[in-house]
XYZ file of C-alpha atoms in Angstrom:
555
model
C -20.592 -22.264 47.959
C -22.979 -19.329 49.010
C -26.079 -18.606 50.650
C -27.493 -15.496 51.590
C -30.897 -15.600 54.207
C -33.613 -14.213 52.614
C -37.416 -13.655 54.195
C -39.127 -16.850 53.453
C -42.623 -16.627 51.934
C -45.819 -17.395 53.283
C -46.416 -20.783 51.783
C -42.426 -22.029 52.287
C -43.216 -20.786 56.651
C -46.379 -22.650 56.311
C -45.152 -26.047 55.327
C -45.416 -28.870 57.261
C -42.909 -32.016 57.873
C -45.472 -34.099 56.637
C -45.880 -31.786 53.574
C -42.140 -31.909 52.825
C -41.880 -35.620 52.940
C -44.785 -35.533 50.996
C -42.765 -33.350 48.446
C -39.513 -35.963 48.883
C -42.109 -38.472 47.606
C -43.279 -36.628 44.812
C -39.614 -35.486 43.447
C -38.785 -38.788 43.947
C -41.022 -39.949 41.300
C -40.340 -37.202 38.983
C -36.642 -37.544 39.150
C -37.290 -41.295 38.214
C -39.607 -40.404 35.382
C -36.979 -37.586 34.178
C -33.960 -39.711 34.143
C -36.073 -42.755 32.218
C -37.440 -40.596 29.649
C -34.314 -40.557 27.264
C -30.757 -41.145 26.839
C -29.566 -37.260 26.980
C -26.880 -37.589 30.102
C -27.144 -35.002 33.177
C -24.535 -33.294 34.557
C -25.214 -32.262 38.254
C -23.390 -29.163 39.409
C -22.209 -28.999 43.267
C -20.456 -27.407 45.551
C -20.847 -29.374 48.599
C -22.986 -26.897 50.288
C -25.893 -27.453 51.853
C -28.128 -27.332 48.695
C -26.352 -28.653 46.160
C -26.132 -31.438 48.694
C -29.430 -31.557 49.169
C -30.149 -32.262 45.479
C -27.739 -34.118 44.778
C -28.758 -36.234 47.978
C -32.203 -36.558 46.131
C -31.031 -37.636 43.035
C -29.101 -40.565 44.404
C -31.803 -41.842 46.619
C -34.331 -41.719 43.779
C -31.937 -43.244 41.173
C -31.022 -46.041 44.140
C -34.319 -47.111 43.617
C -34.905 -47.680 40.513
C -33.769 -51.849 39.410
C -29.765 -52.000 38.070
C -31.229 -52.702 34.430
C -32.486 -49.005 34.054
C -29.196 -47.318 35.438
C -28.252 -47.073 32.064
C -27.736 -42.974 32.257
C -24.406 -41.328 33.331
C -24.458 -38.609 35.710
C -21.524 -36.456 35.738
C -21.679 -34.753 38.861
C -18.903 -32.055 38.407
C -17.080 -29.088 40.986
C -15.028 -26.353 40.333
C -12.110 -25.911 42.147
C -10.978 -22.446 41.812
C -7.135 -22.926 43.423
C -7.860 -20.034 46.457
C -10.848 -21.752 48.019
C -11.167 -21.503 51.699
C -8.659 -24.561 52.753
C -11.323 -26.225 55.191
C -13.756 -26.204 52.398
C -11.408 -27.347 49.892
C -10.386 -30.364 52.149
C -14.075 -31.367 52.268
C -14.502 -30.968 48.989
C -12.178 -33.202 47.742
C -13.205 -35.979 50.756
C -16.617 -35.380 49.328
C -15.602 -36.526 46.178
C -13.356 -39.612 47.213
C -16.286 -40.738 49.167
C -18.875 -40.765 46.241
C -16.857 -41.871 43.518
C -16.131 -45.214 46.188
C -19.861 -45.393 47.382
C -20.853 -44.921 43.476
C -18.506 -47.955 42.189
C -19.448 -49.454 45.517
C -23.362 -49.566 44.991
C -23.442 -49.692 41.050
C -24.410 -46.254 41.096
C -24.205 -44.636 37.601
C -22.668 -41.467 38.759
C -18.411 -40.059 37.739
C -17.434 -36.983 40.072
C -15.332 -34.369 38.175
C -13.507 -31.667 39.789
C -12.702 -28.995 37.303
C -10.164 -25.992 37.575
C -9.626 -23.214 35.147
C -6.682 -23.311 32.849
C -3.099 -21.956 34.285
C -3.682 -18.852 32.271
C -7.200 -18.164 33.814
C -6.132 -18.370 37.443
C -6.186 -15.989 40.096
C -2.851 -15.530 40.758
C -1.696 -15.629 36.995
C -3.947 -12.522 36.344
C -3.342 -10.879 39.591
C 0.517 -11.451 39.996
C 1.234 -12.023 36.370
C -0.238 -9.657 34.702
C -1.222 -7.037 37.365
C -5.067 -7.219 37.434
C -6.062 -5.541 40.512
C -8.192 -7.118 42.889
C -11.847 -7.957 41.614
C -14.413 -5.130 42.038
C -18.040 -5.089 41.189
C -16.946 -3.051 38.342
C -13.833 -5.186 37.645
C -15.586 -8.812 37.994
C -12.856 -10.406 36.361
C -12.595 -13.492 38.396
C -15.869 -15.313 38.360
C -16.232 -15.938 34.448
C -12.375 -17.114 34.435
C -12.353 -19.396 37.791
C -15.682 -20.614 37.758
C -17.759 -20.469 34.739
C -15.158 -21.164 31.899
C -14.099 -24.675 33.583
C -18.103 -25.427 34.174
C -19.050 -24.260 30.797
C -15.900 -25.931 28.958
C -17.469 -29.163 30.179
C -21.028 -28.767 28.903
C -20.048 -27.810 25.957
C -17.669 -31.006 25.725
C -20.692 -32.778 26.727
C -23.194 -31.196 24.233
C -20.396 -32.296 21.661
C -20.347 -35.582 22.320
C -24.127 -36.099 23.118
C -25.931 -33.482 21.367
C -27.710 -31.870 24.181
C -27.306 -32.161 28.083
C -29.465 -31.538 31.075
C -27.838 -29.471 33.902
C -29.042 -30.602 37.506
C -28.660 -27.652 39.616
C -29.607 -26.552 43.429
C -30.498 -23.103 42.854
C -33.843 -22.293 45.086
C -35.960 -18.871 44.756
C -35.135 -18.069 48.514
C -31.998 -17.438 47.800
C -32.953 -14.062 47.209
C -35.279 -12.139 45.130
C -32.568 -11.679 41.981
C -32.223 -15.744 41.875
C -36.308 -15.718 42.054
C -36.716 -13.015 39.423
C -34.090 -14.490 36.854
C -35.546 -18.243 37.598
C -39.244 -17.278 37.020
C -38.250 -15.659 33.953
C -36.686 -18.800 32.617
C -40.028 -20.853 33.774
C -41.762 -18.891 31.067
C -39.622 -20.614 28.145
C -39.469 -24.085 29.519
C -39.719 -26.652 26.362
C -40.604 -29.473 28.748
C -42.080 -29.987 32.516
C -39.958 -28.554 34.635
C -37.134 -28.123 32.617
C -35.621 -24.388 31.394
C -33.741 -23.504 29.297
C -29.859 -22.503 29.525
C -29.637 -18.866 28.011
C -25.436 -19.072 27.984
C -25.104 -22.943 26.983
C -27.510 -24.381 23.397
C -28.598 -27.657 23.469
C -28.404 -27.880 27.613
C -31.658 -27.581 29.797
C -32.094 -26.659 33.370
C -33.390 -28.700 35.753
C -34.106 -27.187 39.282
C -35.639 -30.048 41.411
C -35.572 -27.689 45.218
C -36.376 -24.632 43.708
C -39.068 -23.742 45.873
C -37.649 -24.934 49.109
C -36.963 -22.972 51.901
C -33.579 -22.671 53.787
C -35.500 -24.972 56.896
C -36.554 -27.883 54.555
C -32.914 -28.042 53.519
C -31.623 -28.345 57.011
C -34.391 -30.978 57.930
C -34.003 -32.989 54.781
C -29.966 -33.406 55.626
C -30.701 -33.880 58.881
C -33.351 -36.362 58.718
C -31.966 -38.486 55.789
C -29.005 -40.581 56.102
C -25.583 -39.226 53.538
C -26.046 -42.312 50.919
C -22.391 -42.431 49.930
C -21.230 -42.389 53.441
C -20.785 -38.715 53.980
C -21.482 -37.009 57.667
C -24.598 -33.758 56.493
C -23.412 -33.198 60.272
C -20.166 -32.415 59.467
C -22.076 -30.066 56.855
C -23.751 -28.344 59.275
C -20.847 -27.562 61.785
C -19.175 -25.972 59.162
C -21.732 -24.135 58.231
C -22.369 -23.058 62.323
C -18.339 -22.911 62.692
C -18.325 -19.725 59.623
C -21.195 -17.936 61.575
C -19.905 -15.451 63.205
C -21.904 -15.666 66.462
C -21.272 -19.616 66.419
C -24.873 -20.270 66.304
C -26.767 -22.069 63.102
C -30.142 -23.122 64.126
C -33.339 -25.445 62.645
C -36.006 -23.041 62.836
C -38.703 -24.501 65.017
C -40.956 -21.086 65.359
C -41.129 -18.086 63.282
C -38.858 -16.071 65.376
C -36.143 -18.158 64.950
C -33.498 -17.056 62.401
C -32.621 -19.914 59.864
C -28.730 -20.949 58.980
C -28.425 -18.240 56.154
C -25.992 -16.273 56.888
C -22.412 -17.934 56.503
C -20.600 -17.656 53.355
C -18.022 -19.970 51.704
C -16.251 -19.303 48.685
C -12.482 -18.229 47.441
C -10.290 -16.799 50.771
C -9.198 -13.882 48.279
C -12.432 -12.231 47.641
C -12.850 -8.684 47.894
C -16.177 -8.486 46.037
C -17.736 -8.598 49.772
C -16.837 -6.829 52.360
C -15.121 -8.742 55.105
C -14.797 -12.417 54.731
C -17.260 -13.539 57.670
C -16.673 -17.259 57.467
C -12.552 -17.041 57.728
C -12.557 -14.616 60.242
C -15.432 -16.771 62.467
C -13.603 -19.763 61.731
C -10.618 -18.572 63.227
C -12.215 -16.657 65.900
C -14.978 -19.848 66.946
C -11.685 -22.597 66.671
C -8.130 -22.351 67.962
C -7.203 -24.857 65.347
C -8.427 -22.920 62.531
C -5.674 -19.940 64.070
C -3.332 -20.628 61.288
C -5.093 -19.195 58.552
C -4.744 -15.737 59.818
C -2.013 -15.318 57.262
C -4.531 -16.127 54.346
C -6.867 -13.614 55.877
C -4.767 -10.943 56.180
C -3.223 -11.019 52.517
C -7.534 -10.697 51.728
C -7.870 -7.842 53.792
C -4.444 -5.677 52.701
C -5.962 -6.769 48.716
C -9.374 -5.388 49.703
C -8.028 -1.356 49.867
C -10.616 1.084 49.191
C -8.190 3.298 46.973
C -5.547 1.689 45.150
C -4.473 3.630 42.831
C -0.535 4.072 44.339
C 0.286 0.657 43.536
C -1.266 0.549 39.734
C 0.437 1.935 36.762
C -1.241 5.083 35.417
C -1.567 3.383 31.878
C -3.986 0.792 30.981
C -3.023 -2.914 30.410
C -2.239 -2.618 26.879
C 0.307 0.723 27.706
C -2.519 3.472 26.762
C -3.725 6.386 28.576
C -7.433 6.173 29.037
C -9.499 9.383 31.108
C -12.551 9.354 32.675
C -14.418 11.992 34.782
C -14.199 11.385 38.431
C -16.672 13.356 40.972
C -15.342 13.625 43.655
C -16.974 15.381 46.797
C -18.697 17.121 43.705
C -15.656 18.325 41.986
C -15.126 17.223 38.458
C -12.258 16.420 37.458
C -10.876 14.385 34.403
C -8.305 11.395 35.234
C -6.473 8.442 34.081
C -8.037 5.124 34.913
C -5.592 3.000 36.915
C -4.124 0.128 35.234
C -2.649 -3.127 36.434
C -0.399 -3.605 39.592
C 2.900 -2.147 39.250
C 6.278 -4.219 38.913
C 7.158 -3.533 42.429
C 3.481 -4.584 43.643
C 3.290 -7.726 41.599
C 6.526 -8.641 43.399
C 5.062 -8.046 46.611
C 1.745 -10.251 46.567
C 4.291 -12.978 45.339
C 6.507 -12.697 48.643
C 3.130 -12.554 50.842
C 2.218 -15.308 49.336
C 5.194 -17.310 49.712
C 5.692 -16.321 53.180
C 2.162 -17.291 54.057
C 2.329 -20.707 52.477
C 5.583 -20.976 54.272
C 4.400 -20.089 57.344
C 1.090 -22.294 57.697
C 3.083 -25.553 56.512
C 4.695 -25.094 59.371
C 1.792 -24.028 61.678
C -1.167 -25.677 60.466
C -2.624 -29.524 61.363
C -0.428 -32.326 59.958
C -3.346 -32.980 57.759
C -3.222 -29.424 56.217
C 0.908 -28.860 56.161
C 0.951 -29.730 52.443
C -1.265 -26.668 51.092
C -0.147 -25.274 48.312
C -1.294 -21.499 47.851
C 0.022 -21.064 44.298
C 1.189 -24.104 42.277
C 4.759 -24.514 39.794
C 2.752 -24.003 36.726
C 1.046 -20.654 37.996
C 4.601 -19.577 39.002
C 6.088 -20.355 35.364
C 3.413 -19.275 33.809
C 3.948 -15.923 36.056
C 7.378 -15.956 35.430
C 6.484 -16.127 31.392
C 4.516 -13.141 31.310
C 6.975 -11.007 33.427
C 9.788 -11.791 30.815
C 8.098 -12.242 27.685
C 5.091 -9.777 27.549
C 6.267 -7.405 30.520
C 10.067 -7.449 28.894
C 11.188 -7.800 32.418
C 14.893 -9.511 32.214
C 16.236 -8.892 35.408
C 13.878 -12.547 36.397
C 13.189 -12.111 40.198
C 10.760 -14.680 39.954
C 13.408 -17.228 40.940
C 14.966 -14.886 43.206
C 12.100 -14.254 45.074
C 10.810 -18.105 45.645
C 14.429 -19.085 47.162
C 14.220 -16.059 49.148
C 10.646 -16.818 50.662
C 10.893 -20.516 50.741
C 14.634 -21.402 50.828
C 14.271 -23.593 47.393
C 15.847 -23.227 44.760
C 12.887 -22.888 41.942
C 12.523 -25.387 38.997
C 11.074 -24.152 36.151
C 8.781 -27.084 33.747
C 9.019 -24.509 30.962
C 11.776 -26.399 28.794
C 14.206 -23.503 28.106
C 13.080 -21.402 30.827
C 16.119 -20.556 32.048
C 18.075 -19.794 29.084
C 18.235 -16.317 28.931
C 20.756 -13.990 26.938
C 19.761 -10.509 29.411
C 19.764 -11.331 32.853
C 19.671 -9.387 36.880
C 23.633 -7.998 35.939
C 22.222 -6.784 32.664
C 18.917 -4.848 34.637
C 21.556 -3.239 37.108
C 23.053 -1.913 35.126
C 20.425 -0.444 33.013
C 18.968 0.709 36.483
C 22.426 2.525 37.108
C 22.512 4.114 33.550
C 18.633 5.401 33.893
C 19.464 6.542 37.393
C 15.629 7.494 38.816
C 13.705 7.913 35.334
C 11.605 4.785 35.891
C 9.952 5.001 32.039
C 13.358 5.689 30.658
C 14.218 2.568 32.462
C 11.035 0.624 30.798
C 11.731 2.009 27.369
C 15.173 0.611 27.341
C 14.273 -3.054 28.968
C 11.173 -2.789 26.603
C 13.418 -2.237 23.513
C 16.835 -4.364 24.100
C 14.429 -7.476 24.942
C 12.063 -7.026 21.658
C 15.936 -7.188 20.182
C 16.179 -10.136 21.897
C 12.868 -11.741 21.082
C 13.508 -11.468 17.144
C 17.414 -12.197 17.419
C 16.498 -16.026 16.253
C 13.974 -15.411 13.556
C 15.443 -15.937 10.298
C 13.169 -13.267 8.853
C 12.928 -10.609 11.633
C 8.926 -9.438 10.120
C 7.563 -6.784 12.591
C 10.188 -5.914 14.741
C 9.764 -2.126 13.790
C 5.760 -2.223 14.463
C 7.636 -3.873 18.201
C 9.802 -1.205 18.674
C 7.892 1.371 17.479
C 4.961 -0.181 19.954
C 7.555 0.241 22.893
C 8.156 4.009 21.764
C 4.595 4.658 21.664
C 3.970 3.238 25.096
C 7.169 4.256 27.165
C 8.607 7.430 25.820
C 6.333 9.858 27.813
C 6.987 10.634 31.629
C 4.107 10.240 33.597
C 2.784 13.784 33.230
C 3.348 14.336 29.797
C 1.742 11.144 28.465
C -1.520 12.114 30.453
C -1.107 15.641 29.161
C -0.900 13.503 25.470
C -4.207 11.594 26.109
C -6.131 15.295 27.060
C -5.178 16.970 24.014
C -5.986 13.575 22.030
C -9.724 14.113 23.847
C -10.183 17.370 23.369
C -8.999 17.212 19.782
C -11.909 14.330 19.316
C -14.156 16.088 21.194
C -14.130 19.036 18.742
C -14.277 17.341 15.891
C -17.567 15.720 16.800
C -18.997 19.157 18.042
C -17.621 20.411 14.631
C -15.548 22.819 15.982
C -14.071 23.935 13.751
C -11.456 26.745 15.277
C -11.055 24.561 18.193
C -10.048 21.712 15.789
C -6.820 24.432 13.832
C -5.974 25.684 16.691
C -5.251 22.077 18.491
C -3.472 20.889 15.325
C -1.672 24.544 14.538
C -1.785 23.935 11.013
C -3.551 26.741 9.992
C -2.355 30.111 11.592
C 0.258 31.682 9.403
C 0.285 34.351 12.137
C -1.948 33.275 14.847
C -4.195 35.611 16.419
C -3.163 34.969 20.508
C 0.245 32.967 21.309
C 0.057 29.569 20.979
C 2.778 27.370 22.653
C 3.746 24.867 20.487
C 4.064 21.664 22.725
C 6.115 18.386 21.970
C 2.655 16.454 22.210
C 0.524 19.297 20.055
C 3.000 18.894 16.914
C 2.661 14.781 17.355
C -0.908 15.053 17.151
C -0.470 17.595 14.203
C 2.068 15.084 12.157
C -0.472 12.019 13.308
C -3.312 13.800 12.272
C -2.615 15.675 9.089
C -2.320 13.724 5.790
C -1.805 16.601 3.620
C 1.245 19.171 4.904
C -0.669 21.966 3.103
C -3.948 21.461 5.150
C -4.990 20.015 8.466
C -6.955 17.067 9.485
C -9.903 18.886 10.489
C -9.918 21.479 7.448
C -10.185 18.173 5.155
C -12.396 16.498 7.325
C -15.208 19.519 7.200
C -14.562 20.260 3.833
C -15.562 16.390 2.671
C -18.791 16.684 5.036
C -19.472 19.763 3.150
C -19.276 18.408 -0.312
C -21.117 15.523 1.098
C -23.805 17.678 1.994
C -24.366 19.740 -1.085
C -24.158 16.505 -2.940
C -27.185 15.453 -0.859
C -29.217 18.867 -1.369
C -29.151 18.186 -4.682
């Protein structure tokens, strides 16, 4: 959960008490009217901050009133547990839930809680450890969709299937800031019924935004003046919320130079789309008892590195050299763009990891000693992709876990540890390679695709494997980027339609050329890649069709 403090407008500074109960009353009613209009179920997204509280707070209250008889719609009130939220959060949230699924059975309320995680292969960890994605940037947001909007979606969607359509009960308020305001106004404009937009991502599912024009006070007041209806303490809400402000202060505004509670942030303890992580670091700074999360903040902080680039692989995910141009201090220059962590790195978030979930189940509150930082399925599923997709049979996953922990690590994959290559097979491929790391990868790469297709009783594609593995690993460092330049420039001229540049690139048309070209390893592969005809290159053929293309045309 988020907030951001924003300026509030003249009319939300304005507003009374008596105007806001006055506004209680009125939602009240139209909540009422909403829910009794038809049969189309709501699902009410939360997560347990202060106003997705709030509204969810409303809804119950104004559903409470209405007689048993006309409880006759389900509202699935669901949260998405993304498996590296802040642990103090992540404890409420799941009392939060306990406590309304007992007052809802309790009170004949028709509301079911849900909390939702992604799958095992969407996770954090998975994608970060597993597969090397390095940690989320702006330009790299690959987190959010996977933790937080697949699970959410996957649900609607479920529900839209079942139902045919589905209104979505959301918090989201204008003052949030003026993107939220902008983006909600917009969707105003195409609303099919009163008050209710529509959902761009999601068919069939409406919006309905019953605080959208409250301000960040009549929040605060309306938790703090209305009684929790399923028993929960808005209290305890707002001491979290003053216990992740850095200066330890959350106020109710009561004039208008009185800064509102705005400013805090909870969300996922590995975030590096911000800057610092404000609400760990006041959390452990405003409460000795919050002192054993340190490790969790510190395994943020060495993730969030300006410059990176020393522990990623200079190949891209799929084993390609990609360029860009990088200014730098206003030089130009043209680069490969980093690509996942590296072996070695991979290995080492795991041991941090470890170590700090170690550590804190040993330092932390008997009431926290049983957190569990990465689960057994993330670590299979971890230990899957380093063997199967990363062809990396020396297995230190195993290794590793009894080394941090002192357990000896069970595997739910059936089969999982039956391997034919093994750590005494990768040492001594190490020795035989000596330092050549991508000689090193080629082999691993190529005596495990053997082993993949050993089984099969019809072994179709194993030379499109191999050959994969030789197009990927054979190059040294240098000489694969020097590859993926020539492959630019040779593109580059063809769409200029140059056409010397383009023969003397591929060599394939100097007899006797007329300055010394050095034929290169890489030049000749792009020459035999290139060239269909051994009497004429690429390019030659390529401007000769445009050619006759064009004199067809003139005529």
């Amino acid at each position: 959960m988020a907030t951001a403090q924003q300026p509030e407008n003249k009319s939300q500074r304005s507003r009374t008490v008596a105007d806001l109960v006055e506004d209680i009353e009125n939602l009240t009613k139209e909540i009422q009217d909403l829910y009794c209009s038809d049969q189309i179920p709501w699902v009410l997204g939360v997560s347990w901050g202060k106003d997705s509280s709030t509204t969810l707070q409303l809804v119950w209250n104004a559903i409470a009133l209405l007689p048993q008889e006309k409880r006759t719609k389900k509202i699935h009130v669901i949260t998405t547990d993304t498996q590296v939220e802040n642990p103090i959060v992540s404890a409420w949230v799941r009392k939060c839930l306990q406590q309304l699924k007992s007052a809802a059975q309790a009170q004949g309320m028709p509301v079911e809680p849900h909390l939702l995680q992604p799958v095992v292969q969407d996770t954090f960890w998975v994608n970060l450890i597993g597969k090397g994605y390095p940690a989320p940037r702006n330009q790299f947001r690959w987190c959010t969709q996977r933790l937080k909007i697949n699970p959410a979606n996957h649900f609607i969607r479920e529900m839209v299937r079942a139902n045919g359509e589905t209104i979505l009960v959301l918090g989201t308020r204008k003052a949030e800031s003026a993107k939220r305001a902008a983006t909600m106004e917009k969707h105003q404009m195409g609303r099919v019924r009163d008050r209710l937009s529509p959902n761009a991502s999601l068919p069939n599912s409406l919006i309905y935004t019953p605080i959208e024009d409250w301000s960040n006070n009549d929040v605060w007041i309306y938790l703090n003046q209305y009684d929790n209806p399923w028993g929960n303490s808005n209290k305890e809400l707002f001491s979290m919320y003053r216990g992740a402000t850095a200066d330890n202060e959350c106020p109710l505004v009561v004039d208008t130079s009185t800064p509102s509670c705005g400013d805090s942030r909870f969300g996922c303890w590995v975030c590096t789309l911000v800057n610092k992580d404000k609400s760990m670091e006041a959390m452990i700074q405003n409460d000795e008892e919050k002192e054993w999360m340190q490790p969790l903040l510190d395994i943020r902080n060495e993730l969030d590195i300006k410059d990176d680039r020393d522990k990623r692989d200079f190949r891209r995910i799929w084993g390609e050299v990609q360029l860009f141009e990088r200014n730098k201090d206003g030089e130009i220059s043209v680069e490969p763009i980093p690509g996942p962590y590296t072996k070695y790195w991979r290995e080492y978030w795991l041991r941090k990891l470890l170590a700090a979930q170690t550590q804190i189940r040993c330092t932390a509150p008997e009431n926290m000693r049983d957190i569990t930082l990465i689960t057994l399925d993330e670590m299979s599923e971890i230990r899957h992709i380093w063997l199967e997709e990363k062809h990396e049979f020396d297995d230190s996953l195993p290794r590793i876990y009894q080394e941090e922990t002192g357990e000896v690590f069970h595997d739910p994959r059936p089969g999982a540890d039956n391997s034919l290559l093994g750590s005494d097979e990768w040492a001594v491929l190490e020795e035989i390679c000596a330092d050549d790391a991508m000689h090193l990868e080629l082999m691993a790469k190529l005596l495990d695709t053997e082993r993949q297709f050993r089984k099969m009783a019809r072994r179709v594609g194993i030379y499109d494997s191999l050959e994969k593995c030789f197009k990927t690993s054979s190059r040294s460092q240098k000489d694969a980027v020097e590859y993926a330049r020539l492959t630019r420039d040779l593109k580059q001229a063809v769409d200029q339609g140059n056409v010397e540049k383009v023969k003397q690139l591929t060599l394939g048309d100097f007899a006797v050329p007329s300055e010394p070209v050095e034929v290169t390893t890489e030049k000749a592969e792009v020459t035999s890649e290139l060239s269909s005809d051994k009497s004429k290159t690429w390019g030659d053929m390529k401007f000769q069709n445009k050619e006759k293309k064009s004199k067809r045309n003139s005529k």
